[in-house]
mmCIF file of C-alpha atoms in Angstrom:
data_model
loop_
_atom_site.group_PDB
_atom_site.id
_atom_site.type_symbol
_atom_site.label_atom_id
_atom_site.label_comp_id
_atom_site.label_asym_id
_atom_site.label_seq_id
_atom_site.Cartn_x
_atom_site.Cartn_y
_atom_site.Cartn_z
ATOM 1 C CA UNK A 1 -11.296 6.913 -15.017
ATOM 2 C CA UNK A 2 -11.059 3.039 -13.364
ATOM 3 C CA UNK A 3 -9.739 3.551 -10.077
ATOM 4 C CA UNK A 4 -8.765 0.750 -7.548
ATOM 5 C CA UNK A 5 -8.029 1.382 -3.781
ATOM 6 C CA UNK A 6 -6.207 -0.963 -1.793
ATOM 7 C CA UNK A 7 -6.576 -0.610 2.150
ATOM 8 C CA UNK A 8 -3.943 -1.943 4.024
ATOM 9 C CA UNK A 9 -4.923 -1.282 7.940
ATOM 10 C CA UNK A 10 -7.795 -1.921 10.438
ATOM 11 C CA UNK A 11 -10.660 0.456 11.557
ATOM 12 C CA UNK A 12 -9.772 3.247 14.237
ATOM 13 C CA UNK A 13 -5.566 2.725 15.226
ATOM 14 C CA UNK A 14 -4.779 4.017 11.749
ATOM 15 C CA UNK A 15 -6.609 6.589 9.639
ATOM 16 C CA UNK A 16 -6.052 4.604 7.041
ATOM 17 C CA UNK A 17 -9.564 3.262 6.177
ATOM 18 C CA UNK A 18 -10.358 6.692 7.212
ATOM 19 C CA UNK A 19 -8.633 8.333 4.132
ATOM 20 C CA UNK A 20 -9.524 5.333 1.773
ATOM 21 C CA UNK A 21 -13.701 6.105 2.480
ATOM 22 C CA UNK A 22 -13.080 9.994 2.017
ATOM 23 C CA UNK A 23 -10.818 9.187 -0.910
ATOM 24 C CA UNK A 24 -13.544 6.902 -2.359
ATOM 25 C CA UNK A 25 -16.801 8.741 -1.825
ATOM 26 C CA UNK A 26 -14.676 11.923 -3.632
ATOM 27 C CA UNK A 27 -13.853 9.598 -6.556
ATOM 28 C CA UNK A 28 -17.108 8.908 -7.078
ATOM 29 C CA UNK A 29 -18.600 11.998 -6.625
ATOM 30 C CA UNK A 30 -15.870 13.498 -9.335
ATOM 31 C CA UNK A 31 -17.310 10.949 -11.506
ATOM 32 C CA UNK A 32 -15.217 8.239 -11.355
ATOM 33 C CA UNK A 33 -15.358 4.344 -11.187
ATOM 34 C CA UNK A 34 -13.858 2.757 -8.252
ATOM 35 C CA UNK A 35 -13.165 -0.452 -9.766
ATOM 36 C CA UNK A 36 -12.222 -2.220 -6.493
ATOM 37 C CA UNK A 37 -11.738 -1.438 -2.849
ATOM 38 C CA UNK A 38 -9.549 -4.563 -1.914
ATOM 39 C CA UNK A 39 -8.679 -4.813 1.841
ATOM 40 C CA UNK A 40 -5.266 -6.516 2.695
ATOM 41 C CA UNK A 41 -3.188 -7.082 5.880
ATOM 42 C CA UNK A 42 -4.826 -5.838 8.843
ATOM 43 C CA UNK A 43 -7.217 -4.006 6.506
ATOM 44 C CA UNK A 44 -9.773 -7.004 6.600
ATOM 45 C CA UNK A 45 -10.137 -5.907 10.091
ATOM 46 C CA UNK A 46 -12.824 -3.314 8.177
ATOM 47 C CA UNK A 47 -15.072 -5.992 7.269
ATOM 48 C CA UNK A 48 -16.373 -7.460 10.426
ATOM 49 C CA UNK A 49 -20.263 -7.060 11.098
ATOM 50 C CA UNK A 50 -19.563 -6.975 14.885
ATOM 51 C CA UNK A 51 -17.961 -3.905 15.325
ATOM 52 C CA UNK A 52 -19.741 -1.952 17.631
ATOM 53 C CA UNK A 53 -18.237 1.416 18.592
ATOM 54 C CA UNK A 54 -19.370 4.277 20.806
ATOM 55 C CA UNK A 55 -22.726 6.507 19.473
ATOM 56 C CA UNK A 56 -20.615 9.670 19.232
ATOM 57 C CA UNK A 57 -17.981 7.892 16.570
ATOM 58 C CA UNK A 58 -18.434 7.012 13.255
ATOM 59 C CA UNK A 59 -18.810 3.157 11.811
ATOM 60 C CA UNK A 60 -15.919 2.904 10.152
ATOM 61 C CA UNK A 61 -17.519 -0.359 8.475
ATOM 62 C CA UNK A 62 -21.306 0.059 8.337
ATOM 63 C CA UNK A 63 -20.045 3.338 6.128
ATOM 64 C CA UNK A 64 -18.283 1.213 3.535
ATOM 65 C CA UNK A 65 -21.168 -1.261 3.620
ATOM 66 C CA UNK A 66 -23.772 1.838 3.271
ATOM 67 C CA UNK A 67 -21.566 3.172 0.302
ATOM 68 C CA UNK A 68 -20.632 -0.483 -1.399
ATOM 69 C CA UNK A 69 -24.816 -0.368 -1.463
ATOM 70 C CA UNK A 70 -25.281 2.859 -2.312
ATOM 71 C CA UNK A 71 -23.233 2.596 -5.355
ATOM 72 C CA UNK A 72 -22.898 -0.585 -5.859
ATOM 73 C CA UNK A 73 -19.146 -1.093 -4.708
ATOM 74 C CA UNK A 74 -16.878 -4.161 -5.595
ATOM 75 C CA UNK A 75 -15.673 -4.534 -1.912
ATOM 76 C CA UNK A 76 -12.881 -7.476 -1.602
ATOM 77 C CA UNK A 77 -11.341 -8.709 1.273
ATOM 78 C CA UNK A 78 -8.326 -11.212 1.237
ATOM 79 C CA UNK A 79 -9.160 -14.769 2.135
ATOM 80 C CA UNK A 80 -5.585 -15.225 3.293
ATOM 81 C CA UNK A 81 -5.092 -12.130 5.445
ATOM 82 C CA UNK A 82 -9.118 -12.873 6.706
ATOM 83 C CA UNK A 83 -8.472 -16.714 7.792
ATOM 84 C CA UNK A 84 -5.158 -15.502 9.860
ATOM 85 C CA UNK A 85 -7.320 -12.920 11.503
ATOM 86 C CA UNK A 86 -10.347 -14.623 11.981
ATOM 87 C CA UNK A 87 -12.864 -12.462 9.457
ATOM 88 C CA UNK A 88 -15.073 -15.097 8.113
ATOM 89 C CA UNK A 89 -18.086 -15.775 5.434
ATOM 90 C CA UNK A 90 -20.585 -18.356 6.155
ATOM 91 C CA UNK A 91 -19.316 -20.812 3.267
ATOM 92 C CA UNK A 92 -15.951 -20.321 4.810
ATOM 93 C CA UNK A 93 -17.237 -20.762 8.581
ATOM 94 C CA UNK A 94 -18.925 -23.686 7.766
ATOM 95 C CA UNK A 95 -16.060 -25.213 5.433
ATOM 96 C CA UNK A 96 -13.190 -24.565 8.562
ATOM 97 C CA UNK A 97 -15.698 -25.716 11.436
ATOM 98 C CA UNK A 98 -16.040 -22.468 12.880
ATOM 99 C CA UNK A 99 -19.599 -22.059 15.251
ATOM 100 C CA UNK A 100 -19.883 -18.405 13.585
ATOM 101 C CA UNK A 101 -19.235 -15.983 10.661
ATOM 102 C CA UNK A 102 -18.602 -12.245 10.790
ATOM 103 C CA UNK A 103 -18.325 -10.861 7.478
ATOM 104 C CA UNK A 104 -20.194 -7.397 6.832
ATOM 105 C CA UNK A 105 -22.521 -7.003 4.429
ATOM 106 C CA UNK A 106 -21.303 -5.720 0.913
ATOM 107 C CA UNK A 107 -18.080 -7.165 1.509
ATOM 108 C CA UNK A 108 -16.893 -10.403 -0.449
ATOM 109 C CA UNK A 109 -13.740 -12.756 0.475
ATOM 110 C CA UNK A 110 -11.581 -13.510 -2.217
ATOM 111 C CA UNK A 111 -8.071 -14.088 -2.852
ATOM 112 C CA UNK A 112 -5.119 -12.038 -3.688
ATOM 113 C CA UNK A 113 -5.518 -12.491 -7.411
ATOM 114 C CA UNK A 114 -8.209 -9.993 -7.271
ATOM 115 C CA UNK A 115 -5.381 -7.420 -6.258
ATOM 116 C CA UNK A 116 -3.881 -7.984 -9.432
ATOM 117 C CA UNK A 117 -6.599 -7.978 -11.390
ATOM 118 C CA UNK A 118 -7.354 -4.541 -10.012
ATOM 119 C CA UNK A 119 -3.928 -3.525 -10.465
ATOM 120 C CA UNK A 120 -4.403 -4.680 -14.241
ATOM 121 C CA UNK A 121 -7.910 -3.396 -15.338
ATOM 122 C CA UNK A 122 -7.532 -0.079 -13.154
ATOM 123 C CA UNK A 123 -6.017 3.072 -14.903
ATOM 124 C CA UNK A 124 -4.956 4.087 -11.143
ATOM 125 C CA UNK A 125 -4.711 2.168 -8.121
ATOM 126 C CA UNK A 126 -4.046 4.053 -4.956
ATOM 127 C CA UNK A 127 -2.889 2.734 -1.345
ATOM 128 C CA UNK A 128 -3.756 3.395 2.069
ATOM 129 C CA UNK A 129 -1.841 2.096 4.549
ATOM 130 C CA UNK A 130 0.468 2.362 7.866
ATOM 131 C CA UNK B 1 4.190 10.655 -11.170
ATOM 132 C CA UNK B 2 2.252 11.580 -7.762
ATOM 133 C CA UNK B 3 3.808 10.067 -4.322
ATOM 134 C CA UNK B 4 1.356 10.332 -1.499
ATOM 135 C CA UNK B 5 2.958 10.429 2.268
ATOM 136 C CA UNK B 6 0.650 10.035 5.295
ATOM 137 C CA UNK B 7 4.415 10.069 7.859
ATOM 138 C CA UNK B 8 5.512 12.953 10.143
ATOM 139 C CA UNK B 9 8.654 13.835 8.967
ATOM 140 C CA UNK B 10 9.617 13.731 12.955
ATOM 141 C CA UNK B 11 8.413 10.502 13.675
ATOM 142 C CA UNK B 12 9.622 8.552 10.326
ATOM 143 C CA UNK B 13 11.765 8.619 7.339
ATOM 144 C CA UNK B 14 8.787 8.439 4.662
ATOM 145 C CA UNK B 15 8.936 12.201 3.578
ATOM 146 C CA UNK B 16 12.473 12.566 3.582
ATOM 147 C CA UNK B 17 12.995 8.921 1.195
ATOM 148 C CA UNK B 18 10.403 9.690 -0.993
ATOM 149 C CA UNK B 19 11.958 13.401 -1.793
ATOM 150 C CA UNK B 20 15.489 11.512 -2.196
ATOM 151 C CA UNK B 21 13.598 9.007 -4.557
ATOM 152 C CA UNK B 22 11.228 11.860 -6.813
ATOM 153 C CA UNK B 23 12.203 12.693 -9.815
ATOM 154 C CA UNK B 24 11.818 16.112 -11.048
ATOM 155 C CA UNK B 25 8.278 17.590 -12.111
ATOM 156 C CA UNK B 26 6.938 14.956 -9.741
ATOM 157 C CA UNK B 27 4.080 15.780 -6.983
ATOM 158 C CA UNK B 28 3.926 15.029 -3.343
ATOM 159 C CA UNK B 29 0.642 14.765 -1.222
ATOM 160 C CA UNK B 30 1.023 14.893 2.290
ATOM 161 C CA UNK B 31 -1.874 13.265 4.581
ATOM 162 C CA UNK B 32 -3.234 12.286 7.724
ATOM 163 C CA UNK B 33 0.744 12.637 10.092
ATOM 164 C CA UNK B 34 2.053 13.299 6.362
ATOM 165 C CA UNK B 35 0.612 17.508 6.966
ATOM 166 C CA UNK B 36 3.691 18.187 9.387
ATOM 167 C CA UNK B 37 5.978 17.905 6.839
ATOM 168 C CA UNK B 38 3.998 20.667 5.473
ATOM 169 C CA UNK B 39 4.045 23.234 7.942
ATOM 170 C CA UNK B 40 6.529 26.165 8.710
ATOM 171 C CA UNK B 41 8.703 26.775 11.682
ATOM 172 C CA UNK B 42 9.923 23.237 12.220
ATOM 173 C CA UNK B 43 13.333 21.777 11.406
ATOM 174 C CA UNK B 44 12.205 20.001 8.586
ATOM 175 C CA UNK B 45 11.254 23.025 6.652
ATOM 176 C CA UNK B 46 14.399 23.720 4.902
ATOM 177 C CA UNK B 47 14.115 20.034 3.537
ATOM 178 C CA UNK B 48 10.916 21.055 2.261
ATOM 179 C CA UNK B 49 11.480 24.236 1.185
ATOM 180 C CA UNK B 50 14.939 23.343 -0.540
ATOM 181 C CA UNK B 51 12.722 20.061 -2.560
ATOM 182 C CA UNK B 52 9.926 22.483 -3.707
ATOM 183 C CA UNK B 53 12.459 23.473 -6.507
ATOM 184 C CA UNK B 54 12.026 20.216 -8.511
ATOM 185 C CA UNK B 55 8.665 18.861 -7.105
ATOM 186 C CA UNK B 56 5.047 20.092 -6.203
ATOM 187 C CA UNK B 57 4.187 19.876 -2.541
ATOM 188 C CA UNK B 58 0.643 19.319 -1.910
ATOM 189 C CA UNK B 59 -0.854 18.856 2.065
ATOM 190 C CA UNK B 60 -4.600 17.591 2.581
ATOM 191 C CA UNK B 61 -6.524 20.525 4.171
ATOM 192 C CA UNK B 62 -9.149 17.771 5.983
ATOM 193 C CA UNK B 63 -5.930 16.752 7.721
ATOM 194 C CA UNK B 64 -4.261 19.872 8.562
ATOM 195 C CA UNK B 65 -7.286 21.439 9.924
ATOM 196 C CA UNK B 66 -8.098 18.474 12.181
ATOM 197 C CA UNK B 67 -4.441 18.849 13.502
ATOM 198 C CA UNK B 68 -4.892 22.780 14.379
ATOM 199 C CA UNK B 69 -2.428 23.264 11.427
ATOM 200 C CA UNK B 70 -4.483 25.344 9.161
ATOM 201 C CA UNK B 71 -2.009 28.261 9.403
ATOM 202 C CA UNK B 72 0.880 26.986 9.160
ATOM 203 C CA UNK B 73 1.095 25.675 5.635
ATOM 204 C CA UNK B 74 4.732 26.683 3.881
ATOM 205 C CA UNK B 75 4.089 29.239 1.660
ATOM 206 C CA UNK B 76 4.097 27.868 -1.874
ATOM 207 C CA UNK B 77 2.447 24.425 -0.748
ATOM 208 C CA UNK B 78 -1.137 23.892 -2.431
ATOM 209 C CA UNK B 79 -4.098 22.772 0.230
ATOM 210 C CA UNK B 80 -6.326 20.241 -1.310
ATOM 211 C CA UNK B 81 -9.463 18.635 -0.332
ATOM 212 C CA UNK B 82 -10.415 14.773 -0.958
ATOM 213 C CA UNK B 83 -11.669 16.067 -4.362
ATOM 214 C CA UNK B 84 -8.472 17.477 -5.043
ATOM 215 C CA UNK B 85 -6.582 14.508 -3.988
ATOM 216 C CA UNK B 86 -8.664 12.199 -6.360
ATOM 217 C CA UNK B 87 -7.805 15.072 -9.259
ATOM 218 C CA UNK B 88 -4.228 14.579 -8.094
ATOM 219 C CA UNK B 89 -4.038 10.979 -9.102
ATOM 220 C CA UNK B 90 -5.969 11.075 -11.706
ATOM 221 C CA UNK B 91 -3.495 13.781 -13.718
ATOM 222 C CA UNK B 92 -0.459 11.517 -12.809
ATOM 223 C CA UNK B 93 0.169 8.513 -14.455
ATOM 224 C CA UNK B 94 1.041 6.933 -11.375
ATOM 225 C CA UNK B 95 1.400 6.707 -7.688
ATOM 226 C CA UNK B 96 3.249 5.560 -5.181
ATOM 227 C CA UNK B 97 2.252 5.382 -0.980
ATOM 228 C CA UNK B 98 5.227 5.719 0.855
ATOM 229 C CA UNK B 99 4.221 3.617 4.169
ATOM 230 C CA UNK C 1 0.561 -20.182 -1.436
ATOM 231 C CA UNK C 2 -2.313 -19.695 -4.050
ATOM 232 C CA UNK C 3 -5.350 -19.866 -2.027
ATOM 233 C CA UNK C 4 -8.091 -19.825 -4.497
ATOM 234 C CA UNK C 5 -8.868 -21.003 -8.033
ATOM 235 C CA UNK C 6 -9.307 -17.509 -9.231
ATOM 236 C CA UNK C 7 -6.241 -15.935 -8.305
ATOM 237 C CA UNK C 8 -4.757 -18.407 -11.449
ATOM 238 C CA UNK C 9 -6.999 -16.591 -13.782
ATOM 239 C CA UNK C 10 -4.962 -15.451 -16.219
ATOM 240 C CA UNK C 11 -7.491 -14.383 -18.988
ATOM 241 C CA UNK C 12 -6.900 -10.554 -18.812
ATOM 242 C CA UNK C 13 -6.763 -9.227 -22.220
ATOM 243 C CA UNK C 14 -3.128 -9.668 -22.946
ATOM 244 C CA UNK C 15 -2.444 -6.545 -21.242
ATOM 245 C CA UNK C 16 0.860 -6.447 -19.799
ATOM 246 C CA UNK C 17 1.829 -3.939 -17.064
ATOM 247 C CA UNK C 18 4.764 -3.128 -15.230
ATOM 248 C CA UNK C 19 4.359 -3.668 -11.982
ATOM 249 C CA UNK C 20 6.757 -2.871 -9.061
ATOM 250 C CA UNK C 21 6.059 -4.090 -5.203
ATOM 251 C CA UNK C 22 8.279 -1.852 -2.936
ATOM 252 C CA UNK C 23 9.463 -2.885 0.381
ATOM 253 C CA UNK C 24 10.287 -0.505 2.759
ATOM 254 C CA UNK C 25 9.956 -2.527 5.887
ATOM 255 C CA UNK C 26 12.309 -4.679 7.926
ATOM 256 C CA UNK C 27 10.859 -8.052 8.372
ATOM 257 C CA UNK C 28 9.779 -9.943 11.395
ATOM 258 C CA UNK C 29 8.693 -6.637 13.611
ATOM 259 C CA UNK C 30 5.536 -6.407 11.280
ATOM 260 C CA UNK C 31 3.751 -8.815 8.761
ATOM 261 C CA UNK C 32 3.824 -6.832 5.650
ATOM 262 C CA UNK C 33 7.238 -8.503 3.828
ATOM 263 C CA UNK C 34 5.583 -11.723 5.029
ATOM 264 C CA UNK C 35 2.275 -10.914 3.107
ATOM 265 C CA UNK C 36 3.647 -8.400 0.321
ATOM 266 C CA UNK C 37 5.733 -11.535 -0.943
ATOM 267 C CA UNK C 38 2.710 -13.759 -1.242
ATOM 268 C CA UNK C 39 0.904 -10.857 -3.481
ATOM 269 C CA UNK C 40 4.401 -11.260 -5.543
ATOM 270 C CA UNK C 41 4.233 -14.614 -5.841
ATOM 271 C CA UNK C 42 0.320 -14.883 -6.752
ATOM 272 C CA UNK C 43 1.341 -11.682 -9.653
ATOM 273 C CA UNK C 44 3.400 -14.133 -11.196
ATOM 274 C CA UNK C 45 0.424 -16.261 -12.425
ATOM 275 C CA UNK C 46 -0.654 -12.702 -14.273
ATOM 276 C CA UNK C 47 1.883 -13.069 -16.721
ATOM 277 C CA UNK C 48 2.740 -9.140 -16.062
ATOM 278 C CA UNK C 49 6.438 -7.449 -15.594
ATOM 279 C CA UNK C 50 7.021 -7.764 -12.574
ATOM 280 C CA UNK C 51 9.445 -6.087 -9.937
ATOM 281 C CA UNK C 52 10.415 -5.376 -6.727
ATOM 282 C CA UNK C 53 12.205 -2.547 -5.515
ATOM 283 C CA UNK C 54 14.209 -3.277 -1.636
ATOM 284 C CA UNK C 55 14.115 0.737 -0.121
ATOM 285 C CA UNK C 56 15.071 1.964 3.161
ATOM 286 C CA UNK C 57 14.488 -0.885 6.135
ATOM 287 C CA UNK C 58 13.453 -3.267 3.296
ATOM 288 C CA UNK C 59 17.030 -4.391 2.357
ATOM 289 C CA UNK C 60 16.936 -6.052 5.420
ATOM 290 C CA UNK C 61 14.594 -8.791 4.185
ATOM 291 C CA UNK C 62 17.192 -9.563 1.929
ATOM 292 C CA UNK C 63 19.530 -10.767 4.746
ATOM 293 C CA UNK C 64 21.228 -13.825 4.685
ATOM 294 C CA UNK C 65 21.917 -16.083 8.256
ATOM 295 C CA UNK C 66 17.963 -15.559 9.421
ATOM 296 C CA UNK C 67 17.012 -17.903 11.920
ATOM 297 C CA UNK C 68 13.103 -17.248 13.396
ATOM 298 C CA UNK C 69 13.024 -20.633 15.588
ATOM 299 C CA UNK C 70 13.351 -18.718 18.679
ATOM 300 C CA UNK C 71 10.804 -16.381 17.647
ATOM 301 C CA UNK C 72 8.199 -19.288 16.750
ATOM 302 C CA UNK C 73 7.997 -17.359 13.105
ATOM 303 C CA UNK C 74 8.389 -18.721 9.935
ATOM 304 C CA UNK C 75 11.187 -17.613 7.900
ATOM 305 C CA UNK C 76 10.285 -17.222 4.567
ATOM 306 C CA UNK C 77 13.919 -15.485 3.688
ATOM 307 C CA UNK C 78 14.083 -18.991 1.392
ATOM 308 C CA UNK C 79 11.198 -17.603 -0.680
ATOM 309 C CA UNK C 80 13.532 -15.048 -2.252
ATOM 310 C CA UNK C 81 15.669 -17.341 -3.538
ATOM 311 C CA UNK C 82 12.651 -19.183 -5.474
ATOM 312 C CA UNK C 83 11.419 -16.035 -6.880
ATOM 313 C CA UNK C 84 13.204 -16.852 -10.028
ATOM 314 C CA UNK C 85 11.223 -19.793 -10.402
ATOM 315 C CA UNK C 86 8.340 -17.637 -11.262
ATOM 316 C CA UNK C 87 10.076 -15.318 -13.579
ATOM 317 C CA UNK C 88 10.405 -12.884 -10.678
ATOM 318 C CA UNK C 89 14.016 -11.786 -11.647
ATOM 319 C CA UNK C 90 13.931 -8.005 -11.084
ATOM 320 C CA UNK C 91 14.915 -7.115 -7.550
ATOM 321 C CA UNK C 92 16.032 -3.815 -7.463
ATOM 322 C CA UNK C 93 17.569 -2.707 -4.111
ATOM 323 C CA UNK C 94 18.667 1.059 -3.801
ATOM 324 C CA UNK C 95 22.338 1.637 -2.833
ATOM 325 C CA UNK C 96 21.719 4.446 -0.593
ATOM 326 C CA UNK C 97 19.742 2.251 1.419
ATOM 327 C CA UNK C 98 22.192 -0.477 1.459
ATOM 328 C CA UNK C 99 25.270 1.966 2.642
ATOM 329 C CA UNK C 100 23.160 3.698 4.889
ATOM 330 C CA UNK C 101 22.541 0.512 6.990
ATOM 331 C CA UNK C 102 26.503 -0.589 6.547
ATOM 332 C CA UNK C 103 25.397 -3.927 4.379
ATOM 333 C CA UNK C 104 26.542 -4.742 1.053
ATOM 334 C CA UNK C 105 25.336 -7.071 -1.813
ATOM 335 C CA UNK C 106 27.790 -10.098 -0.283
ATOM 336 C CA UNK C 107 25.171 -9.809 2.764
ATOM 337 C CA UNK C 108 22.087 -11.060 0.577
ATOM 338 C CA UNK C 109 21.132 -14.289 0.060
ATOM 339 C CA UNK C 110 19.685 -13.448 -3.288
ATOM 340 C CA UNK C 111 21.192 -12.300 -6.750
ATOM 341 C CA UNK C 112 20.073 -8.055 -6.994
ATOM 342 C CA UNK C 113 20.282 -5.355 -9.103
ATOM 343 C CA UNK C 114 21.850 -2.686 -7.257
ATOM 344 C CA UNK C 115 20.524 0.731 -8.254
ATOM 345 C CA UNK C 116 22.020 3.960 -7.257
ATOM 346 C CA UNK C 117 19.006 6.810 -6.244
ATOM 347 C CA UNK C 118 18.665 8.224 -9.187
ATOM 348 C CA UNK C 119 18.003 5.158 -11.684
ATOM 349 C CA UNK C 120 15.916 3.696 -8.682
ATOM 350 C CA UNK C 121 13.882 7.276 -9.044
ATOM 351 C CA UNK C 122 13.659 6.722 -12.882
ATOM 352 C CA UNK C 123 12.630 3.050 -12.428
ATOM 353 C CA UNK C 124 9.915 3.668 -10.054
ATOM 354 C CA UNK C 125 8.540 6.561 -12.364
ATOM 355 C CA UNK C 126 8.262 3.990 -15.408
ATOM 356 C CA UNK C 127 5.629 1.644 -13.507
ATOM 357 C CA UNK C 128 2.145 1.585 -14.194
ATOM 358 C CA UNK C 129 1.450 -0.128 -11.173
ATOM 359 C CA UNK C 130 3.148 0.255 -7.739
ATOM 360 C CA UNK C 131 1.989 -1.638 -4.579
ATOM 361 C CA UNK C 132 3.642 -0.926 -1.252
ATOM 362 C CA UNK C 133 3.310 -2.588 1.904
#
């Protein structure tokens, strides 16, 4: 089955992303496709390369990037909810002037349409949120 | 048609819409704060309880065991694990996140 | 409000879905009426059937007399009202929710469909799709 999973808040105040990995990597083990892991609101917040928490916690975004690689995961974060919270390719650093990017790998930053599309191709889509 | 509520039924009014709004033969998942609203002695029980007549409760075990609330589950609720809660949505048609 | 050339892609098959964004959240307080409505608006270029169903706190968006200048916000309660110009015409607001909160359909600033509990129940278990904020 085509499943999409849309994660709606940030790394660490909400379990959110949390549920969304767990959810994802089970999905895939059972067989499935994840179509799309599409990161809106404060959920671009899981896509920046500079998080950096303590040695005893988990990396709530090196583990999507190490699972987007591992099986080759659509990752998409939206370019409207990224710009108003400063998440940031290089194309789009150097196109807005900024002096850096911070974009993780494995993610991509796209706009909402690819929500739809999800919500179109997918035979489920399932959301995590606050 | 699954709903999936990650509330406590103390803190929020997520549990309590989505059993006004579920139609009969539905499921409910409860996760992450959602597992309270699966647990006995509290004074949302009878809520629960009363809504298990026309829908399926489910609770995440993950969730309830980080939350010491292994034993507490109401008696007729299913525990699930992650691969049960991708099962879940995939034998409903749809799903709906009530947060 | 479109932000890239993709998101008018409209190639998809011909498959037409019903979709149903539910708001369940007042507006203001947190940013996800703001940013639900621009996923509504960039669905419309899908050419699917869309809807949105106004639950709980999120009859409140629905409001009329907002006025954000003295919270430096913008107030996007106008965008509503152009939802019909995108063949957005299915707002579905649950009556319980609307008595509950002492408001009635002369307090929104946009044309509803008033749905008692029980047809709002039926409606949402019709969707393919359903996105909440």
């Amino acid at each position: 089955m085509k499943i999409g999973v849309l994660v709606n808040e940030g790394p660490y105040t909400h379990e959110a992303s949390d549920s969304a990995y767990q959810f994802t990597k089970a999905a895939i083990e059972k067989g499935h496709e994840i179509y799309r892991v599409f990161f809106y609101h404060d959920g671009v917040n899981n896509s920046t390369r500079l998080t950096e928490p303590p040695r005893d916690d988990r990396n709530i975004v090196s583990r999507w990037s190490e699972l987007a690689k591992a099986h080759s995961l659509d990752l998409v974060v939206c370019i409207a909810a990224a710009q108003r919270r400063g998440i940031m390719d290089e194309n789009e650093a150097k196109r807005q002037g900024k002096d850096a990017h911070n974009l993780a790998d494995g993610f991509r930053i796209s706009g909402l349409g690819q929500l739809v599309e999800a919500g179109i191709q997918c035979d489920r889509l399932v959301t995590f949120g606050d | 048609m699954l709903h999936i509520v990650n509330k406590s039924p103390y803190e929020r009014n997520s549990l309590e819409s989505c059993l006004r709004l579920a139609t009969n033969g539905s499921a409910v998942l409860l996760i992450e704060d959602g597992i309270y609203g699966a647990t006995k002695g509290g004074s949302f029980e009878g809520k629960v309880q009363a809504a298990m007549a026309g829908v399926k409760i489910y609770v995440l075990g993950p969730d309830l065991s980080a939350r010491g609330m292994a034993d507490r589950v109401i008696d007729g609720v299913n525990v699930v694990d992650y691969g049960g809660f991708v099962d879940l949505v995939a034998e409903h048609s749809n799903c709906q996140s009530w947060l | 409000m479109f932000t890239s050339s993709e998101d008018m892609d409209t190639d998809e098959g011909g498959v037409i879905k019903q979709f149903m964004f539910v708001n369940r959240k007042a507006p203001y307080g947190t940013i996800y009426a703001l940013e639900g409505l621009e996923v509504v608006l960039i669905s419309a270029a899908f050419e699917q059937d869309v809807s949105m169903a106004f639950i709980d706190d999120g009859v409140y968006e629905l409001k009329k007399a907002q006025d954000t200048k003295a919270i430096e916000q913008k107030n996007f309660s106008p965008t509503y009202r152009a939802l019909e110009g995108y063949d957005i015409e299915k707002l579905y607001v649950e009556k319980e929710s609307l008595e509950a909160r002492g408001l009635t359909e002369a307090d929104l600033l946009v044309d509803v469909i008033v749905l008692d509990r029980a047809e709002m129940a039926a409606k949402m278990a019709e969707q393919d799709v359903l996105i909440s904020f």
